[in-house]
PDB file of C-alpha atoms in Angstrom:
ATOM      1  CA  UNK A  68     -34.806  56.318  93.442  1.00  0.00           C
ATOM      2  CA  UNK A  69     -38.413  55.456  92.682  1.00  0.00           C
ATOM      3  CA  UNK A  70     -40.698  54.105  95.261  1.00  0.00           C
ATOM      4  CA  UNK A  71     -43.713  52.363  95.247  1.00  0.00           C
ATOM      5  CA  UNK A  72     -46.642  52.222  97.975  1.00  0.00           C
ATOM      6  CA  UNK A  73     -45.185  48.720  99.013  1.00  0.00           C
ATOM      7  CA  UNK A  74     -41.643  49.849 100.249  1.00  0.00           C
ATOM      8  CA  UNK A  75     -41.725  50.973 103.676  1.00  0.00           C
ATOM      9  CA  UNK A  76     -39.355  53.718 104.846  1.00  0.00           C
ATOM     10  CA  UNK A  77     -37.847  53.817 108.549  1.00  0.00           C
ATOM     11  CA  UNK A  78     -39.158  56.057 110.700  1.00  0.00           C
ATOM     12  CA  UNK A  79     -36.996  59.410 111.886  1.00  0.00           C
ATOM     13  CA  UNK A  80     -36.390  57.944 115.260  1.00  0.00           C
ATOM     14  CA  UNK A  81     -34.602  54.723 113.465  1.00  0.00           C
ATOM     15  CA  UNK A  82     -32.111  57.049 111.591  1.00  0.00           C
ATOM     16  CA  UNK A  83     -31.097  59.207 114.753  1.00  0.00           C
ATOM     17  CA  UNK A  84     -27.359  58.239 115.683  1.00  0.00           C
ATOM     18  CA  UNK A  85     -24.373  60.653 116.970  1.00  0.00           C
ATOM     19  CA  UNK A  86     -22.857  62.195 113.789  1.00  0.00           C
ATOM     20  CA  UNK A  87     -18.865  62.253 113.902  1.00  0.00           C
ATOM     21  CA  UNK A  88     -18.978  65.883 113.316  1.00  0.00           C
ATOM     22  CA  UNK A  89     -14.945  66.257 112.259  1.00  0.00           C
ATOM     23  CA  UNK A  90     -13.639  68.396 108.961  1.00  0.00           C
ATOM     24  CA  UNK A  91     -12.046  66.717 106.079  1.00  0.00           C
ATOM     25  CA  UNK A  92      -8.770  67.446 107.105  1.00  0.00           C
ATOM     26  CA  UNK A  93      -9.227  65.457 110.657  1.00  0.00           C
ATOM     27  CA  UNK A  94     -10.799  62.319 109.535  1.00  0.00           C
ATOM     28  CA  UNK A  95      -8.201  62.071 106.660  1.00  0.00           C
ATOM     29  CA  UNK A  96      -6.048  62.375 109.484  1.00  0.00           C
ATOM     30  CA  UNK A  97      -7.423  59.413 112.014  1.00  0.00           C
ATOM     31  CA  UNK A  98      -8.440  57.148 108.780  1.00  0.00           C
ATOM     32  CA  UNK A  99      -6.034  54.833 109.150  1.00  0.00           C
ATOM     33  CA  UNK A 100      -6.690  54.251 112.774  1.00  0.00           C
ATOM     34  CA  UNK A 101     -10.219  54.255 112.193  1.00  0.00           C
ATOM     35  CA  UNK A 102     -10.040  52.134 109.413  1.00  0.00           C
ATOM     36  CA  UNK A 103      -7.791  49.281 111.366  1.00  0.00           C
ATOM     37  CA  UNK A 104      -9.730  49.539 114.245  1.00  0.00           C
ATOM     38  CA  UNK A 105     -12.920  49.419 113.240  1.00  0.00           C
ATOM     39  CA  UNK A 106     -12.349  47.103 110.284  1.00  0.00           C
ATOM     40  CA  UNK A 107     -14.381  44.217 111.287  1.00  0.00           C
ATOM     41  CA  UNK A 108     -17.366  45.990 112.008  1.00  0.00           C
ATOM     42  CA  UNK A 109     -17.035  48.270 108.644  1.00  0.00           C
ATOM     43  CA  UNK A 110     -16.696  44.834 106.839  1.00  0.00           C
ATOM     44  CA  UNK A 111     -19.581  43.518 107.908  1.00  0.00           C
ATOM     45  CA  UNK A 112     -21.920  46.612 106.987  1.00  0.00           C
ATOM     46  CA  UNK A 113     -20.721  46.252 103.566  1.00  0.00           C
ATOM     47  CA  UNK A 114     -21.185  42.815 103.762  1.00  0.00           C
ATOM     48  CA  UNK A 115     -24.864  43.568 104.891  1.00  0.00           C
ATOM     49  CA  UNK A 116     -25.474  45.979 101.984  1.00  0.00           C
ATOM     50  CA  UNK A 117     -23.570  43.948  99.317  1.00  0.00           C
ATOM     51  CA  UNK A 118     -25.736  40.532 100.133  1.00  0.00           C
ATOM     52  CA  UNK A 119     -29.488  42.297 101.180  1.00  0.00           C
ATOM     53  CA  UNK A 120     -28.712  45.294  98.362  1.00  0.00           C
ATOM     54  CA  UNK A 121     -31.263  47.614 100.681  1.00  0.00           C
ATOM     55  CA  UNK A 122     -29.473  49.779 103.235  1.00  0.00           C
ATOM     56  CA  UNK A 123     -32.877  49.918 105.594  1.00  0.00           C
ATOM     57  CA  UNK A 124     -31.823  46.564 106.499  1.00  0.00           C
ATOM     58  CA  UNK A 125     -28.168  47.921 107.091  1.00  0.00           C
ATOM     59  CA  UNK A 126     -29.263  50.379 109.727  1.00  0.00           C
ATOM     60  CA  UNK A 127     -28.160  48.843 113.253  1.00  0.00           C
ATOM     61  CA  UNK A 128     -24.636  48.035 111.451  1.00  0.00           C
ATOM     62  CA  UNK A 129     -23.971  51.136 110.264  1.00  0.00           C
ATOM     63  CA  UNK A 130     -24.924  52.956 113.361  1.00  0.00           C
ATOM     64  CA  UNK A 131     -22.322  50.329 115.293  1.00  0.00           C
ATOM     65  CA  UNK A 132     -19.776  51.734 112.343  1.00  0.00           C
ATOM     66  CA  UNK A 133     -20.397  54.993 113.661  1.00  0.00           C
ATOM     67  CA  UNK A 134     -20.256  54.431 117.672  1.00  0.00           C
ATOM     68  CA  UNK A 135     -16.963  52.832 116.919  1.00  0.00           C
ATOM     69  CA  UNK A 136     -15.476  55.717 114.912  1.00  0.00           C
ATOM     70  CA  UNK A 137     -16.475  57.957 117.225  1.00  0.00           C
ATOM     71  CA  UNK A 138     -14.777  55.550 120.138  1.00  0.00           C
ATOM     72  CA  UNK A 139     -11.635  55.793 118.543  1.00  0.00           C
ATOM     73  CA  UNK A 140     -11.494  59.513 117.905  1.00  0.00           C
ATOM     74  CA  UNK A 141     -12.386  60.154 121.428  1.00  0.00           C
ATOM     75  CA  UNK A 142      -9.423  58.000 122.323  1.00  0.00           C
ATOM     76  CA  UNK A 143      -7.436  60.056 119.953  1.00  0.00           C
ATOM     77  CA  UNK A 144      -8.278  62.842 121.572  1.00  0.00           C
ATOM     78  CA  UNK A 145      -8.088  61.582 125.073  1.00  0.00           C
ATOM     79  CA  UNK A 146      -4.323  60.623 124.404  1.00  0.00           C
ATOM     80  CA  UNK A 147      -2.993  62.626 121.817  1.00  0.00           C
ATOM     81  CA  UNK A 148      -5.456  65.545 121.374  1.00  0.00           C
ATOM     82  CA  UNK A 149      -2.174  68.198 120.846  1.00  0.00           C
ATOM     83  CA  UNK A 150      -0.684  66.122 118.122  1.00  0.00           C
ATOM     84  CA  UNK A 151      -3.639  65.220 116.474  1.00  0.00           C
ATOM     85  CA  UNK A 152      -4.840  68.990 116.021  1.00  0.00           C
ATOM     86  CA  UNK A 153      -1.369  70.029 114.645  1.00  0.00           C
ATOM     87  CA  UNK A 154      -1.657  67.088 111.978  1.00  0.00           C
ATOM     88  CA  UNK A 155      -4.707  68.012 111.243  1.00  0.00           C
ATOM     89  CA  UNK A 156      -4.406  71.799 110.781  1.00  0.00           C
ATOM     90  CA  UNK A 157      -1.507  71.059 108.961  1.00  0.00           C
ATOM     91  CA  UNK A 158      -3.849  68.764 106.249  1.00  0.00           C
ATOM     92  CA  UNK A 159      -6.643  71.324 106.230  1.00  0.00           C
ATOM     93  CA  UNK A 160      -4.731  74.511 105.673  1.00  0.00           C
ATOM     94  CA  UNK A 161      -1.394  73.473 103.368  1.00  0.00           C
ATOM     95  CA  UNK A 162      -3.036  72.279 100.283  1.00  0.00           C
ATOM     96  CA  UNK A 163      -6.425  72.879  98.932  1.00  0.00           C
ATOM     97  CA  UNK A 164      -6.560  69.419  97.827  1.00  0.00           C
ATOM     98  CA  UNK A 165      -5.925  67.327 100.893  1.00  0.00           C
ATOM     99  CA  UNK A 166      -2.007  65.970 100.346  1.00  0.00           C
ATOM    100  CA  UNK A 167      -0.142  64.819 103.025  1.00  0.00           C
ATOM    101  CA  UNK A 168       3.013  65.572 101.634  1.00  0.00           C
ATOM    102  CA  UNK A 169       3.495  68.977 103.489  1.00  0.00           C
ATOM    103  CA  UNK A 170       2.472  67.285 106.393  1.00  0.00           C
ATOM    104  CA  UNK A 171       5.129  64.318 106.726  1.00  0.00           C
ATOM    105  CA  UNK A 172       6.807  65.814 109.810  1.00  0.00           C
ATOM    106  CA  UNK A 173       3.813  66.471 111.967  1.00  0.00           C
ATOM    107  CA  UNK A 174       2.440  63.381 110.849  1.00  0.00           C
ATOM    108  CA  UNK A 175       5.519  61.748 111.802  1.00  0.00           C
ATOM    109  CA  UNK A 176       5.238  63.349 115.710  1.00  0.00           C
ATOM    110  CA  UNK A 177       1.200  61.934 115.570  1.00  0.00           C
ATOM    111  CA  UNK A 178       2.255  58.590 114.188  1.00  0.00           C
ATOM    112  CA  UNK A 179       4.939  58.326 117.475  1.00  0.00           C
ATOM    113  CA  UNK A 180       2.735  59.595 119.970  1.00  0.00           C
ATOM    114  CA  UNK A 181      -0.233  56.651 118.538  1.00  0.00           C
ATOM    115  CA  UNK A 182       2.421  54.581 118.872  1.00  0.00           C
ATOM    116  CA  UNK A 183       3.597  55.081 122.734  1.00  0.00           C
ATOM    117  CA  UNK A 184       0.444  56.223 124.200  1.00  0.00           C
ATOM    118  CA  UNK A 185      -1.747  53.638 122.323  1.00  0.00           C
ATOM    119  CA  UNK A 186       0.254  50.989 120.754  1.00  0.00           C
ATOM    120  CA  UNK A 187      -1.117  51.462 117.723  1.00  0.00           C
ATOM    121  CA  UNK A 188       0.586  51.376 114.250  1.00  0.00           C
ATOM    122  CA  UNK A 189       0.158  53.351 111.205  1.00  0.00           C
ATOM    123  CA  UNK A 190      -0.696  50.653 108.313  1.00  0.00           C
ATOM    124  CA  UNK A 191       1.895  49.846 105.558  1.00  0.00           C
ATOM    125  CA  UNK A 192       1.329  51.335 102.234  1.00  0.00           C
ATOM    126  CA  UNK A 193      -1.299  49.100 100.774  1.00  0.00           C
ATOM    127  CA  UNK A 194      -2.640  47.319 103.343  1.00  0.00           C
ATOM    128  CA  UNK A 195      -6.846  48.321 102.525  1.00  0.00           C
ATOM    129  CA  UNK A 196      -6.140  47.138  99.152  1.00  0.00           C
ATOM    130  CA  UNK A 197      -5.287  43.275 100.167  1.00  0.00           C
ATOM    131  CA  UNK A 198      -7.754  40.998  99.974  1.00  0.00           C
ATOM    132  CA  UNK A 199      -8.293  39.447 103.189  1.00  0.00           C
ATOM    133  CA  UNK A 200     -11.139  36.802 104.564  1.00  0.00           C
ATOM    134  CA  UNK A 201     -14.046  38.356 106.638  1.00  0.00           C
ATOM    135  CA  UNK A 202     -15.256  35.698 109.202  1.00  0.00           C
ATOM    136  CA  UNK A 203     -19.236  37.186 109.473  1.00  0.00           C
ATOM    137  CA  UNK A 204     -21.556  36.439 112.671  1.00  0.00           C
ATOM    138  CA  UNK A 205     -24.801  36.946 110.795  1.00  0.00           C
ATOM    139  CA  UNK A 206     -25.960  34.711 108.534  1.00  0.00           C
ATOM    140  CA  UNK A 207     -26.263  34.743 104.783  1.00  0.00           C
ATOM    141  CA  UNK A 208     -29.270  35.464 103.387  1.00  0.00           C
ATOM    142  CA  UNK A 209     -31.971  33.680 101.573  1.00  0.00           C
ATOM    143  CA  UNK A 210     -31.117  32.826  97.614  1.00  0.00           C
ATOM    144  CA  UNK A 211     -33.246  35.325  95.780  1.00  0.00           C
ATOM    145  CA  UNK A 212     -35.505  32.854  93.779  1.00  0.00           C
ATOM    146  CA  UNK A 213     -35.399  31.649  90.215  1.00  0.00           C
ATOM    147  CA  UNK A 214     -37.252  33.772  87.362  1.00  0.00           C
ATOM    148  CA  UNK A 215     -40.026  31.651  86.233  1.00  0.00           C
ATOM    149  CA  UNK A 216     -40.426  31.722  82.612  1.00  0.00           C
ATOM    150  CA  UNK A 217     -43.796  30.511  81.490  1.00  0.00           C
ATOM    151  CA  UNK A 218     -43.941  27.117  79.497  1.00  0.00           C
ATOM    152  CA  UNK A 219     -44.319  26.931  75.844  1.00  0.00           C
ATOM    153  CA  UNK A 220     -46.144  24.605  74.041  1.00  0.00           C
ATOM    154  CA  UNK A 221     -44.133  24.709  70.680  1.00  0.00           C
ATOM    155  CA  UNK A 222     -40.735  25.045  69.857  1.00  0.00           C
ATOM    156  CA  UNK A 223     -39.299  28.213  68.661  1.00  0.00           C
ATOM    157  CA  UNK A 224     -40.096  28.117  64.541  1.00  0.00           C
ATOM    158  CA  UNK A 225     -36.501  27.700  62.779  1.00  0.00           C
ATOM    159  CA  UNK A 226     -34.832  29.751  60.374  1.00  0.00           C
ATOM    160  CA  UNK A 227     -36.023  28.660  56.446  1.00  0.00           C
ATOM    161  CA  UNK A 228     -33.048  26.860  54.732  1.00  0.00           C
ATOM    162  CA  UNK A 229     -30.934  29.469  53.156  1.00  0.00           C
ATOM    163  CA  UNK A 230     -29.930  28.938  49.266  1.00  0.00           C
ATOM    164  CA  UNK A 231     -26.094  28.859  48.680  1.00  0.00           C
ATOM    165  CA  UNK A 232     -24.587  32.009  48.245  1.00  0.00           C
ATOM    166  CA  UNK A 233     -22.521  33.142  45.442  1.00  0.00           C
ATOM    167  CA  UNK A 234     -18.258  34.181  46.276  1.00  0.00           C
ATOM    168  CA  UNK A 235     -18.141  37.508  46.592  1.00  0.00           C
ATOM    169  CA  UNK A 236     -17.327  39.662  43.389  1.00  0.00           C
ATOM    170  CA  UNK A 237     -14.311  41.244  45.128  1.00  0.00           C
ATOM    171  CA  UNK A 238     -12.939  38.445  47.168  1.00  0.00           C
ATOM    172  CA  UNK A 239     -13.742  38.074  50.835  1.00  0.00           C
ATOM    173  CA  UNK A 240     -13.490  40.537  53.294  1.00  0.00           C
ATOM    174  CA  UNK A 241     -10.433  39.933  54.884  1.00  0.00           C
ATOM    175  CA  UNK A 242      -8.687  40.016  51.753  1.00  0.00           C
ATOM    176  CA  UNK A 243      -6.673  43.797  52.819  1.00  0.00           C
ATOM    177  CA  UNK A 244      -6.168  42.294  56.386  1.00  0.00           C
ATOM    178  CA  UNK A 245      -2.161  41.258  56.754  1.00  0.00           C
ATOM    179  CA  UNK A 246      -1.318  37.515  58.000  1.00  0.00           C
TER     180      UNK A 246
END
């Protein structure tokens, strides 16, 4: 990214949040919690960096993404802390690539205990992939304004009358193409 002497860059202090400091294996496991809980606020950061297209103006939204991750993991691990860990050694250590499909049975004893201890579901196959309507609090932001082109006396000069061409010697060019 290139920068200029007009862009101003956040200070430290501004970028300073609590880091959800998890391995791959554990946040692959509480993603789909994360992601159901914390969907409204997650759709409204990309919302924010979609319409402004500069993530400095994205900051407060995307540390409120964070708080609420972390919010739900510490719920996780308030109510199903024994579960959780087995799911997620089982993810980390079985296949090099992340798969779940070694995993179905202690995922199925972390899915039951989410569900009595917490009431919460695990979402159907599909369900991040529908398109659904995001209700936003902020507003939207200013159009970006029109390109002004600079007005031109005269026209654009136009192309000198062409003489008639001749058929071609071999027929046209479509001649091998099949009907």
């Amino acid at each position: 990214m290139v920068l200029t002497e007009d862009v101003t860059l956040p200070e430290f202090s501004d970028l300073e949040t609590d880091e959800v400091k998890l391995s791959t294996g554990a946040l692959l496991t509480a993603s789909p919690f994360i992601g159901k809980l914390c969907e409204g606020v997650n759709n409204e950061f990309i919302l924010c960096r979609q319409e402004l297209n500069d993530p400095r103006a994205c900051l407060e939204v995307g540390k409120q993404v964070t708080a609420c991750a972390k919010e739900v993991l510490s719920r996780i691990r308030n109510e199903c802390c024994k579960e959780f860990s087995q799911y997620a050694n089982c993810v980390d250590k079985s296949s090099r690539d992340y798969t779940f499909r070694h995993c179905r049975k202690t995922q199925a004893i972390f899915d039951n205990c989410m569900r009595r201890r917490l009431c919460l579901l695990r979402n159907d196959f599909g369900y991040f992939c529908r398109g659904r309507i995001h209700k936003s609090s902020s507003d939207p932001p200013e159009p970006p304004p029109c390109p002004c082109h600079p007005k031109v006396d005269d026209a654009t000069p136009s192309l000198p009358d062409c003489k008639p061409r001749k058929p071609a010697r071999f027929g046209g060019r479509l001649y091998w193409s099949s009907d």
